[in-house]
Coordinates of C-alpha atoms in Angstrom, one line a residue:
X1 CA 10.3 -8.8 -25.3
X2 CA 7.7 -8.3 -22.3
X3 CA 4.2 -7.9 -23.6
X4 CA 2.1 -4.7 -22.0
X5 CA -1.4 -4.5 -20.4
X6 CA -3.0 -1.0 -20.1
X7 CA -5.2 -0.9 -17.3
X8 CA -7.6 2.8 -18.0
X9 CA -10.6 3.9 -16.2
X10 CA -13.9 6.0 -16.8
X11 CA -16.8 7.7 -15.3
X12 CA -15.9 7.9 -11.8
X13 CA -12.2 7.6 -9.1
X14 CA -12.6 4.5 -6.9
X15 CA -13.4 1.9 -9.7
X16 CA -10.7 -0.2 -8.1
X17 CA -8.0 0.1 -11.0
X18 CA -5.4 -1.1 -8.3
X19 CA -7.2 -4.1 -7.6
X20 CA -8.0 -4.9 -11.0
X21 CA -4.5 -4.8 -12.2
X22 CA -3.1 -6.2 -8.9
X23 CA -5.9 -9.5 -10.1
X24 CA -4.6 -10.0 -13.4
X25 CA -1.1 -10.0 -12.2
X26 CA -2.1 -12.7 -10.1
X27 CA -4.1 -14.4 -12.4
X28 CA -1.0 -14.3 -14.7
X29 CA 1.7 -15.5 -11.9
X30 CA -0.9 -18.6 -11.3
X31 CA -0.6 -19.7 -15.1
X32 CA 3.7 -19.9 -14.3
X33 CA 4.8 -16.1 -16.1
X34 CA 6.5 -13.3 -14.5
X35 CA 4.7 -10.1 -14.0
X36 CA 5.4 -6.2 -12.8
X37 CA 2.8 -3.5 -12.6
X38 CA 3.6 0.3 -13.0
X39 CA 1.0 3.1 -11.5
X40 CA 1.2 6.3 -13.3
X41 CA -0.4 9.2 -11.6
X42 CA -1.2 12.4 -13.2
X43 CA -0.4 14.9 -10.2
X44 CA 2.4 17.1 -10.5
X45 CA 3.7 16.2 -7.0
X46 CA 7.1 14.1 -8.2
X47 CA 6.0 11.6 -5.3
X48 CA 3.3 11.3 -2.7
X49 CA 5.6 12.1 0.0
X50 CA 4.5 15.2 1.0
X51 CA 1.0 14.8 0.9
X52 CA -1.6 15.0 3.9
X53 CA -2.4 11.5 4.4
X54 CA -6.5 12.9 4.4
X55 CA -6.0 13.6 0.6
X56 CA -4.4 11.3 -0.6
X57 CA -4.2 8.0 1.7
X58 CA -1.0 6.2 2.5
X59 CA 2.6 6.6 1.3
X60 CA 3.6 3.1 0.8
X61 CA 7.4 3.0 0.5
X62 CA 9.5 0.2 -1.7
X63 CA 12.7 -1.7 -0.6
X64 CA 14.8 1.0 -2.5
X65 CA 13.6 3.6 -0.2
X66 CA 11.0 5.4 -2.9
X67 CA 7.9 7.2 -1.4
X68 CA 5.0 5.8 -3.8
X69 CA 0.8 5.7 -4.5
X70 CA -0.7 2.8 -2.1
X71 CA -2.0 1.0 -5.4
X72 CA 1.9 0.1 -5.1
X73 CA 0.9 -2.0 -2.3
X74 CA -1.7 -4.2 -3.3
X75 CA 0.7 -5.1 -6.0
X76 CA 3.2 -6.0 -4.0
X77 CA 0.5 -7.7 -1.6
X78 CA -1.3 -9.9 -4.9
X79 CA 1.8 -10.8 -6.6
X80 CA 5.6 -11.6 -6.4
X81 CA 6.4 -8.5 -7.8
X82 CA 9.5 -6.8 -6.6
X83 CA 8.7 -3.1 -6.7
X84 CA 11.1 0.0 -7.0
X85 CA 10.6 3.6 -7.5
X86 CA 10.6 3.1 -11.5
X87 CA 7.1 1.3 -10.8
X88 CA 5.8 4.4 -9.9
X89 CA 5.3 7.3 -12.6
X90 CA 3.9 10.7 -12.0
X91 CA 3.3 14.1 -13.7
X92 CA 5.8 15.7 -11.9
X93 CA 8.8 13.2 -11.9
X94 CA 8.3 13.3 -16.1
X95 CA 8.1 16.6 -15.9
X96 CA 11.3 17.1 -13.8
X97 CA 13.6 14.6 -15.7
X98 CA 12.6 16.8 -18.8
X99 CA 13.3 20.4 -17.7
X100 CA 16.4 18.8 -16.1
X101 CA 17.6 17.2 -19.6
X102 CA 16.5 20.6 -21.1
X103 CA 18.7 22.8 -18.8
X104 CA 22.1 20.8 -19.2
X105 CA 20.9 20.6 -23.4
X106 CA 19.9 17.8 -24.2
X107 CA 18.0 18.3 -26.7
X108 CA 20.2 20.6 -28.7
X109 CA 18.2 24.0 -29.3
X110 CA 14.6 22.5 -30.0
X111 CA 11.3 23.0 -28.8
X112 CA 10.4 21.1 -25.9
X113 CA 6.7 20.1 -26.2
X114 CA 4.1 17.5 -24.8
X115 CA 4.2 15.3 -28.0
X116 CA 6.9 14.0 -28.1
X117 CA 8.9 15.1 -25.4
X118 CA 6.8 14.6 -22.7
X119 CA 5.2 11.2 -24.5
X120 CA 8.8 10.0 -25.3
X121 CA 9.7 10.1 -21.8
X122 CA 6.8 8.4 -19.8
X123 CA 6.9 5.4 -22.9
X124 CA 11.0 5.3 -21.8
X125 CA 9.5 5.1 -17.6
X126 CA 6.6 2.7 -18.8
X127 CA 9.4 0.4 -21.3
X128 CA 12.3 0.5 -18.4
X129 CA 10.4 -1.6 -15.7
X130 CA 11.9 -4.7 -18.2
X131 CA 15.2 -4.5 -19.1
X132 CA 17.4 -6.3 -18.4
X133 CA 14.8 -8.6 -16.6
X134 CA 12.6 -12.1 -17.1
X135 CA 9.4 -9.9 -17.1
X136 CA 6.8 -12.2 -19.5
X137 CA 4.0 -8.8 -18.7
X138 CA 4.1 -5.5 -17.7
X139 CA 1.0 -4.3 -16.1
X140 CA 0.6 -0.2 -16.5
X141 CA -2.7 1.5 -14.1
X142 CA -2.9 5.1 -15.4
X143 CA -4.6 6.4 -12.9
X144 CA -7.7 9.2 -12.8
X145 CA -10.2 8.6 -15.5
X146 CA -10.6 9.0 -18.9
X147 CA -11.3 13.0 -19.7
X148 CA -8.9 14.4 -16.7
X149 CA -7.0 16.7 -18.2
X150 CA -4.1 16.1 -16.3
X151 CA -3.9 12.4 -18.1
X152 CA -3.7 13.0 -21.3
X153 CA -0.4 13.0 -22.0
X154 CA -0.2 9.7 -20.7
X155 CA -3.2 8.8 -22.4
X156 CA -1.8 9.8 -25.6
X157 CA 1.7 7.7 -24.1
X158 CA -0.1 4.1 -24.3
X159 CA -1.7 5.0 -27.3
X160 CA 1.5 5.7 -29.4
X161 CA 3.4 2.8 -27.7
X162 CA 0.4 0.3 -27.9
X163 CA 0.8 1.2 -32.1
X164 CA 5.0 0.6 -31.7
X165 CA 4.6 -2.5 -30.0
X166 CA 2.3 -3.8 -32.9
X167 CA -0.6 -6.7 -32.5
X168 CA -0.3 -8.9 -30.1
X169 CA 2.0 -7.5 -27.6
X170 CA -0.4 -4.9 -26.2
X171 CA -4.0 -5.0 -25.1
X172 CA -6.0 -2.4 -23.1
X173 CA -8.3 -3.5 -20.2
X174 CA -10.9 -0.7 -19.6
X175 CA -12.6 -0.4 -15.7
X176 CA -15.9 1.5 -15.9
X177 CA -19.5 1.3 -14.0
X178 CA -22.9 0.0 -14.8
X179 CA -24.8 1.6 -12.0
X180 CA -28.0 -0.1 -10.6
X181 CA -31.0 2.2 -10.6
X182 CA -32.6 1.0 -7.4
X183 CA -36.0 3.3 -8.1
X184 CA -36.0 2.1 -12.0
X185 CA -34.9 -1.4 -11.2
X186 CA -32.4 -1.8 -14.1
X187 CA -28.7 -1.1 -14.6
X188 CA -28.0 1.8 -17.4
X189 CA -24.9 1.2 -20.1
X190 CA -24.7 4.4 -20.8
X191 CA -21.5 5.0 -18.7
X192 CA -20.0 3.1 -20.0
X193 CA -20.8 3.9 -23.4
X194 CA -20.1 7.9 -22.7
X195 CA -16.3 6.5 -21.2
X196 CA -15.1 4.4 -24.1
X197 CA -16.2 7.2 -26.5
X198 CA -13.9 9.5 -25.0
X199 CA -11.4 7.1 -24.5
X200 CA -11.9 6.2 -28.4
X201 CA -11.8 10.0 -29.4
X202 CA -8.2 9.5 -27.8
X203 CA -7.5 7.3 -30.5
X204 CA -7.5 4.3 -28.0
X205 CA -9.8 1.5 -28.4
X206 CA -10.6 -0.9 -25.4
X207 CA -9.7 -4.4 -26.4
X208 CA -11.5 -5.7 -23.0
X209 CA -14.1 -3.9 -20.7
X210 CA -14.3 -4.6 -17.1
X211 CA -17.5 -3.7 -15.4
X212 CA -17.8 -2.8 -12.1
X213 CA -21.2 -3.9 -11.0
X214 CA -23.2 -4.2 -7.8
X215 CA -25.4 -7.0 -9.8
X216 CA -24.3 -9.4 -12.3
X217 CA -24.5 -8.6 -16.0
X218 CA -27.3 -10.1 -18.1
X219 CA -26.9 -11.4 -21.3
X220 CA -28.5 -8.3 -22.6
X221 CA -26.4 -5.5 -21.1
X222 CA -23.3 -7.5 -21.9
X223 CA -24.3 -7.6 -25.8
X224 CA -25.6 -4.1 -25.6
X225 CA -22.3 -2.4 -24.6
X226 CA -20.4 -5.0 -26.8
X227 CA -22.6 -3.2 -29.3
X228 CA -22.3 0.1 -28.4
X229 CA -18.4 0.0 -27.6
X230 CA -17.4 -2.3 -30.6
X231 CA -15.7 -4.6 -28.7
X232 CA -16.7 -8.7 -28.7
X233 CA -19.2 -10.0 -25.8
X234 CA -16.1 -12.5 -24.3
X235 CA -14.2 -9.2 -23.9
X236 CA -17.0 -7.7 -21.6
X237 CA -16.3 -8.9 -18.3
X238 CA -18.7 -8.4 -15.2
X239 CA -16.7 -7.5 -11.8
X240 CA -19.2 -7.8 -9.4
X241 CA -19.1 -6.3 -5.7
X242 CA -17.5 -8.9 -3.1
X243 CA -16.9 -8.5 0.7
X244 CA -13.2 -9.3 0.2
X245 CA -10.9 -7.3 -2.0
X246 CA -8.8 -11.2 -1.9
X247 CA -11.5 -12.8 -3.9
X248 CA -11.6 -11.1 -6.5
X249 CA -8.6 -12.6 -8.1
X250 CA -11.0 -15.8 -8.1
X251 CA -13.8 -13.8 -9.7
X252 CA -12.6 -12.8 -12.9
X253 CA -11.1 -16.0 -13.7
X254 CA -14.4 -17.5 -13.2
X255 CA -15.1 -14.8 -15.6
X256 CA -12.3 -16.2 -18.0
X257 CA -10.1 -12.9 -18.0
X258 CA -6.7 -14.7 -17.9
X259 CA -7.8 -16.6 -20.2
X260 CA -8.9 -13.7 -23.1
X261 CA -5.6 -12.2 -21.9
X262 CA -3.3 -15.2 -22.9
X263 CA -4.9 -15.8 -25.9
X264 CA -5.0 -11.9 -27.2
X265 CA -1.3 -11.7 -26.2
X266 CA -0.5 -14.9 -27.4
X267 CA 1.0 -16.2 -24.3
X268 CA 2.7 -19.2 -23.6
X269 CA 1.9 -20.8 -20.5
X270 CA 0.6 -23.3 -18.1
X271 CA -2.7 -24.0 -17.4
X272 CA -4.3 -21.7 -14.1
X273 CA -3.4 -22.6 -10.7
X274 CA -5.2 -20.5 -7.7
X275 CA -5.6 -23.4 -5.2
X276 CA -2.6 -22.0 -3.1
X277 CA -4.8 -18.4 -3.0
X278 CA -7.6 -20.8 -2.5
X279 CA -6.8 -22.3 0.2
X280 CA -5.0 -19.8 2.0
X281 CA -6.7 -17.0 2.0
X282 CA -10.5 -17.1 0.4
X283 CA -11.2 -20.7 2.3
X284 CA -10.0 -19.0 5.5
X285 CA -11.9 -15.6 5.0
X286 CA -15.1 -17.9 4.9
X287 CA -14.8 -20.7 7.6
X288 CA -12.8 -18.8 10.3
X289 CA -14.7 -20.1 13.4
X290 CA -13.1 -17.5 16.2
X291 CA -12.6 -13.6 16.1
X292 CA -10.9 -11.1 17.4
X293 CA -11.1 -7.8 18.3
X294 CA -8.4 -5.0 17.7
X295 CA -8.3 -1.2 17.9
X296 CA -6.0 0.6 15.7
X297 CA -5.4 4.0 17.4
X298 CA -4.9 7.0 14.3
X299 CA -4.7 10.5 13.6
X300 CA -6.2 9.7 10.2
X301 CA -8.6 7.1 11.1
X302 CA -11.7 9.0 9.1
X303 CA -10.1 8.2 5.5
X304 CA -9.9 4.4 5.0
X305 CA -6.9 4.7 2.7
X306 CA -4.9 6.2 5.6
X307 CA -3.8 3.1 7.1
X308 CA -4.7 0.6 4.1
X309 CA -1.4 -1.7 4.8
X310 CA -2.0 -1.2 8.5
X311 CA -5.8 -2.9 8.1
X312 CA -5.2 -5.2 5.3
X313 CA -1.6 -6.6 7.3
X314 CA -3.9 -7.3 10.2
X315 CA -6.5 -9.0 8.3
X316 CA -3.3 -11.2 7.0
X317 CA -2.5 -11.4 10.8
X318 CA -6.1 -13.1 11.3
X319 CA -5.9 -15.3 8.3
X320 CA -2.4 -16.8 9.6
X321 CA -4.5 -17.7 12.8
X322 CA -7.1 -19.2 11.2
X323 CA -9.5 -16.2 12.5
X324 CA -11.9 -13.6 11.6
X325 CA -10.7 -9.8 12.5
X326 CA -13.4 -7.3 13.8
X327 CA -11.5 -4.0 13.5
X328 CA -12.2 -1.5 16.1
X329 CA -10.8 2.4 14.2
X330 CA -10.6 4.9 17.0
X331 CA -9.8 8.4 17.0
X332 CA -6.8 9.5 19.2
X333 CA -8.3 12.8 19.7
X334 CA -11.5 10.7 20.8
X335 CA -9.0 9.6 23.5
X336 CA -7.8 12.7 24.5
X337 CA -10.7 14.2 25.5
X338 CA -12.6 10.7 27.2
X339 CA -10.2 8.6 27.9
X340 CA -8.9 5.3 27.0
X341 CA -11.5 2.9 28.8
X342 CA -14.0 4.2 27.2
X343 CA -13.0 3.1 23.9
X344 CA -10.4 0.3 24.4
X345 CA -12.5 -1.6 27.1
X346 CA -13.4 -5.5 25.8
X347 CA -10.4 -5.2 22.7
X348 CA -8.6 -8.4 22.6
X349 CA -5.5 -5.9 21.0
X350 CA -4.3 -2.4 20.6
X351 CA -2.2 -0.8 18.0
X352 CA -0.9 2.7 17.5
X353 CA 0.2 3.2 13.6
X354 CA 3.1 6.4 12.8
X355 CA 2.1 9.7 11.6
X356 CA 3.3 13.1 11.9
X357 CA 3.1 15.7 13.9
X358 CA 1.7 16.8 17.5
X359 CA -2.1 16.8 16.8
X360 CA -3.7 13.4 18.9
X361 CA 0.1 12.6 20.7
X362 CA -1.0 12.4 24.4
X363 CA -4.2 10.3 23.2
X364 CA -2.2 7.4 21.6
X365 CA 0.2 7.4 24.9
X366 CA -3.1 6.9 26.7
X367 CA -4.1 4.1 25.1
X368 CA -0.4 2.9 25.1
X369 CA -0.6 3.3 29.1
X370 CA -4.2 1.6 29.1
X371 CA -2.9 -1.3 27.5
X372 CA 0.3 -1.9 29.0
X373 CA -1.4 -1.0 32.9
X374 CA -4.4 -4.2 31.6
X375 CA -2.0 -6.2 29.9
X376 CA -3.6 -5.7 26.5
X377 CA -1.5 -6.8 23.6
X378 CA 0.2 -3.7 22.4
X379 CA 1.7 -3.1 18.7
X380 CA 3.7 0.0 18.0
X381 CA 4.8 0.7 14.6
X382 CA 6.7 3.9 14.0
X383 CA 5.5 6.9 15.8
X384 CA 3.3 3.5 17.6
X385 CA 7.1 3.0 19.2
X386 CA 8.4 6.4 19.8
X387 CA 4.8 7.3 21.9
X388 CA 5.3 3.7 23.9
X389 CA 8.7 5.3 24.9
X390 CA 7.6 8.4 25.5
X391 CA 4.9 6.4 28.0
X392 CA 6.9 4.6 29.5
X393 CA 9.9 7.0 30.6
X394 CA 6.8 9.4 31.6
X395 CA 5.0 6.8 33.4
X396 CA 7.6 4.0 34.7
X397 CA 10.6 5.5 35.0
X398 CA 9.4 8.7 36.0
X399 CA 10.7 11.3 33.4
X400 CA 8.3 14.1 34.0
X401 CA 6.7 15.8 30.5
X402 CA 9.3 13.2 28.5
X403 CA 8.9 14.1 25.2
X404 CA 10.1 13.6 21.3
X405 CA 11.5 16.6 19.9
X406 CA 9.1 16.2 17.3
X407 CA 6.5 17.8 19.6
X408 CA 8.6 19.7 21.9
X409 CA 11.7 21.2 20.9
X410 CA 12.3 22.6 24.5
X411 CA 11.6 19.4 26.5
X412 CA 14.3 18.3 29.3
X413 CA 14.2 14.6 28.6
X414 CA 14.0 14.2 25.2
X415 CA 13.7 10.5 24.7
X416 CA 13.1 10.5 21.2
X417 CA 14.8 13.3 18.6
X418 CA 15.4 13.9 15.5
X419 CA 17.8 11.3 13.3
X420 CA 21.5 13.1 13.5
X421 CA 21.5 12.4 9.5
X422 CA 18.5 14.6 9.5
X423 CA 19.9 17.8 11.5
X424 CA 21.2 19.0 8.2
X425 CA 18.3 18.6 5.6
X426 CA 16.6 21.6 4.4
X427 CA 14.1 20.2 1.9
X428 CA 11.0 17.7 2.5
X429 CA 10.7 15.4 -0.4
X430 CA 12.2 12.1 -0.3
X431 CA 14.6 13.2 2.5
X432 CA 13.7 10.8 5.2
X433 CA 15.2 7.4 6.2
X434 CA 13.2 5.7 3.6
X435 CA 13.3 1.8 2.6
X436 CA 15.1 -1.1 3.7
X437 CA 17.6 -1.3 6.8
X438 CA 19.5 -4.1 8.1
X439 CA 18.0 -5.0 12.0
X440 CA 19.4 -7.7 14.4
X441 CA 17.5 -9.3 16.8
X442 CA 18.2 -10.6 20.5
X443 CA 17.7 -13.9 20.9
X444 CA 15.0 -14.8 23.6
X445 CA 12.4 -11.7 22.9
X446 CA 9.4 -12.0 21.2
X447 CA 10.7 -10.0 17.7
X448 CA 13.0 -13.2 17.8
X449 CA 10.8 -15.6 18.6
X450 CA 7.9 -14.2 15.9
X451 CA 11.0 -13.7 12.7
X452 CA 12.8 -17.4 14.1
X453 CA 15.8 -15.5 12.9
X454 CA 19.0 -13.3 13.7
X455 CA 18.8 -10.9 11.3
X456 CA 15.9 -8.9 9.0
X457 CA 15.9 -6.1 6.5
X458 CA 12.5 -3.8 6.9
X459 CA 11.2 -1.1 5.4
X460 CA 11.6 2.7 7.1
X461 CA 10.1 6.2 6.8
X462 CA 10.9 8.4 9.6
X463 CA 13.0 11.8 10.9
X464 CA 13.2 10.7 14.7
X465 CA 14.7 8.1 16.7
X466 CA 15.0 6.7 19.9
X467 CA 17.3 8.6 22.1
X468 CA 20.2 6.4 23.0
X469 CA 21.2 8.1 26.1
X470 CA 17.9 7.5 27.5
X471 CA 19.0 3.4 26.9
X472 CA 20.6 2.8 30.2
X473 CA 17.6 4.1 32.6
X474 CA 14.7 2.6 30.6
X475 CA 16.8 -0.7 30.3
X476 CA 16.6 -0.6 34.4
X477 CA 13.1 -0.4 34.5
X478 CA 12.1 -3.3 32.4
X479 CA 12.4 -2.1 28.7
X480 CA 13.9 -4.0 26.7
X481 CA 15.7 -3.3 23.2
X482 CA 15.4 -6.9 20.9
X483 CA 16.4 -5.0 17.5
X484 CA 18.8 -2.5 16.8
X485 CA 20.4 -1.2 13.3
X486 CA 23.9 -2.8 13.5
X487 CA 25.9 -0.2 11.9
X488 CA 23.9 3.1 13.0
X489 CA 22.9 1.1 16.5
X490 CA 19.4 2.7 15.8
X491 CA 16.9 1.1 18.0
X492 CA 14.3 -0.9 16.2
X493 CA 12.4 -2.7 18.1
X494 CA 11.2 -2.5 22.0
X495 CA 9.5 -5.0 24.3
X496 CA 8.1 -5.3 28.0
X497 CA 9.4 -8.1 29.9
X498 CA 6.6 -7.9 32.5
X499 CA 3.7 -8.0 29.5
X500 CA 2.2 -10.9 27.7
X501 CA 3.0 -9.4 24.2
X502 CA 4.2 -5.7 24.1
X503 CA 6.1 -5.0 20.7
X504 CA 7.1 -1.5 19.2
X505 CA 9.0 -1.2 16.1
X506 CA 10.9 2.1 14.2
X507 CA 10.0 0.5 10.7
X508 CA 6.9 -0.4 9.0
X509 CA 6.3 -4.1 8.7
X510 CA 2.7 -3.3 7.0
X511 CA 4.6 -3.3 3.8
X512 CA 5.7 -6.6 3.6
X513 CA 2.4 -8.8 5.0
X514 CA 0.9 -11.1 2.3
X515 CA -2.5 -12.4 2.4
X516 CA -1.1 -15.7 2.3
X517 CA 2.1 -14.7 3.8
X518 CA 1.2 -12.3 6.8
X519 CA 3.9 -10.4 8.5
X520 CA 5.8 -12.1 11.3
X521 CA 5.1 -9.5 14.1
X522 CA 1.4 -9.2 12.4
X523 CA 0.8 -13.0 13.0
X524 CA 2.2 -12.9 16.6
X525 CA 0.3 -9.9 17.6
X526 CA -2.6 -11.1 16.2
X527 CA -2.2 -14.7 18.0
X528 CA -1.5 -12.9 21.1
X529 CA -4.5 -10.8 20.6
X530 CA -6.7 -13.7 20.5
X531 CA -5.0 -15.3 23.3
X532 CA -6.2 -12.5 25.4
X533 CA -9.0 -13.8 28.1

């Protein structure tokens, strides 16, 4: 039977739960066991599909097409982990499966409550990640913190199944802050103290603190809140600020987390190995010589979480090439109303992420013109390729006011519209062409020549397509189509043959980069990038 971690949080949002469970997962695949991390979110959205990307980041979508949080990501990105839609859990999706069960009668004339209805069903979401599979740990991040009302059913959840599973096959790992007082000079417990209290009046007690710190614990703080919050001082473990969200894997087994973990669960395993992580990533972030600069061109550039697998692919990108990445975020309203040079002028590289909807368009087909006019490396991903086509029937082949339908219902070339399996939907949630699609490549492009295959499956999330009929005339003037969805003959991928490296794809590749695996088209943009001058 697969033993469970709990990962909770206090005091404040933004402790880094995500990256905390994402570290243990790897800590725990370096000592040879099999891990899968769940994030449950308390919203009553079923998924984060529909969300403004300003509120709540990125949607970062799974091989089985399932619209998920972004914590998803750095799970996928830290560990082997294979994620589908059953390692996300929200509010909503419980709630949904219930009413549903209650309406066709399941549960035969009763009351349908929170306890246990409600309970019994996320323990059955949190339990299912494992059967059926070789998972030695499931890692469960509840997200919001400790006193949301919205979490405590799942609160009360892990408590009730941490007490089923009995001693030894569950722990809880608790994430909370010991602020630095700058004007007192000391860091203050008491945050801590206040968030394992409530957690404890819960009736869960934290079997290991993590502490978020700016500074590193000293021996008194760490006995003090061992003290206070009844738990032993090997079990209170400092996680201290770092520039790289990639070493902190490296932190907390300096800080002998994995190996508290293996001994309170009573693990059998091998002895830790991070020298792959070591030397792939961490040695690389640190002695990268060169650097190179890239713009990313967004709608949502003002919220860092936006584009998080966009930002942390190219980093990957950089670290594949042996490179540091200075990231240039520009606004493509910026562009609209100054221009391109005035923004782009000196970047080694240009990319243009997706989105949705008309607001910054013409500013990211400016840049898109800027860079294929200088011969700037250009990336498309997404809406990144529908506004390079756009650009270039407007611009090369001389469609005047070429459009997507998207924008401009009305427009007389439309060179990208909406997906023919889409004319018919009615409702918003979960109704794109989400997850993984089959794509061949033409040999002799640069798609071919970065994948050094025939065939690839990537990861989708859109409503509009390339225009076939529009193939033909933009073919003439020098586009050229190195992917295309074999069975739907959906266009993938476009390239320039008269560019150094001008790549545009319909899926998102962000969601498959590795820090010590970056993406293939990453890597080759990134190379090209620094090739540049």
């Amino acid at each position: 039977m697969a033993k469970f971690i709990f990962v909770t949080g206090g005091v404040v949002s933004s402790l880094g739960k995500g990256i905390a469970a994402a570290s243990i997962g790897k800590l725990l695949e370096a000592r040879g066991l099999t891990v899968t991390i769940i994030k449950c979110d308390p919203y009553i959205n079923v998924d984060p599909g529909t969300m403004n990307p300003f509120q709540h980041g990125e949607v970062y979508v799974t091989d089985d097409g399932a619209e998920t949080d972004l914590d998803l990501g750095h799970y996928e990105r830290f560990t082997k982990a294979k994620l589908t839609k059953d390692n996300n859990i929200t509010t909503g999706k419980i709630y949904y499966s219930v009413i549903t069960k209650e309406r066709r009668g399941d549960y035969l004339g009763k009351t349908v409550q929170i306890i246990p209805h409600i309970t019994d069903e996320i323990k059955q979401g949190i339990r299912q990640v494992s059967y059926g599979k070789k998972i030695d740990v499931v890692i469960v991040e509840i997200g919001g913190t400790v006193g949301d009302i919205e979490g405590l059913p799942f609160l009360e959840a892990i408590r009730q199944l941490k007490l089923e599973l009995g001693t030894g096959y569950a722990l809880n790992v608790h994430v909370t802050l010991v602020p630095y007082i700058k004007s007192a000079g000391e860091m203050k417990t008491k945050p801590t103290q206040h968030s394992v209290g409530t957690l404890r009046e819960i009736g869960i007690i934290p079997d290991i603190i993590l502490c978020r710190t700016e500074r590193t614990l000293s021996k008194e703080n760490k006995e003090k809140i061992a003290l206070f919050c009844n738990v032993d001082k090997e079990a209170v473990i400092p996680a201290v600020d770092v520039k790289s969200i990639y070493e902190v894997p490296l932190l907390l087994s300096k800080e002998k987390l994995d190996e508290l973990i293996v001994k309170r669960l009573n693990l059998r395993c091998a002895e830790r190995d991070l020298s792959g992580w070591q030397n792939a990533v961490i040695k690389r972030l640190k002695t990268s010589a060169t650097e190179v600069s890239i713009a990313v061109i967004g709608k949502y550039i003002t919220l860092q979480d936006a584009y998080k697998s966009i930002y942390e692919a190219l980093v990957h990108g950089a670290l594949a090439n042996n490179t540091k990445l200075i990231l240039k975020k520009v606004d493509s309203e910026d562009i609209e109303k100054n221009g391109a040079q005035k923004y782009l002028k000196g970047v080694k590289g240009v990319l243009v992420p997706g989105g949705f909807g008309d607001r910054g368009i013409e500013g990211k087909i400016k840049a898109i013109q800027y860079a294929r006019e200088n011969k700037i490396p250009f990336f498309g991903i997404c809406l990144g390729m529908q506004t390079a086509v756009i650009e270039f029937a407007r611009n090369v082949c001389g469609l005047k006011n070429a459009n997507s339908t998207e924008f401009n219902k009305t427009t007389k070339h439309s060179v990208v519209s909406l997906l023919e399996e889409q004319k018919k939907v009615k409702t918003k949630g979960a109704s794109m062409r989400l997850g993984a699609y089959e794509c061949k490549l033409k040999k002799g492009t640069s798609a071919h020549n970065a994948y050094r295959r025939e065939k690839i499956f990537e990861r989708h999330r859109h409503r509009y397509e390339f225009n076939n009929e529009y193939r033909e005339s933009l073919s003439k003037k020098g586009m050229v189509f190195s992917g295309v969805n074999p069975r739907s003959k959906l266009i993938e991928i476009v390239e320039l043959k008269s560019h150094p490296w001008f790549v545009a794809c319909q899926f998102h590749p962000e969601f498959k980069s590795k820090p010590d695996s970056a993406h293939p088209l990453f890597r080759e943009f990134v190379k090209a990038s620094l090739n540049n001058g």
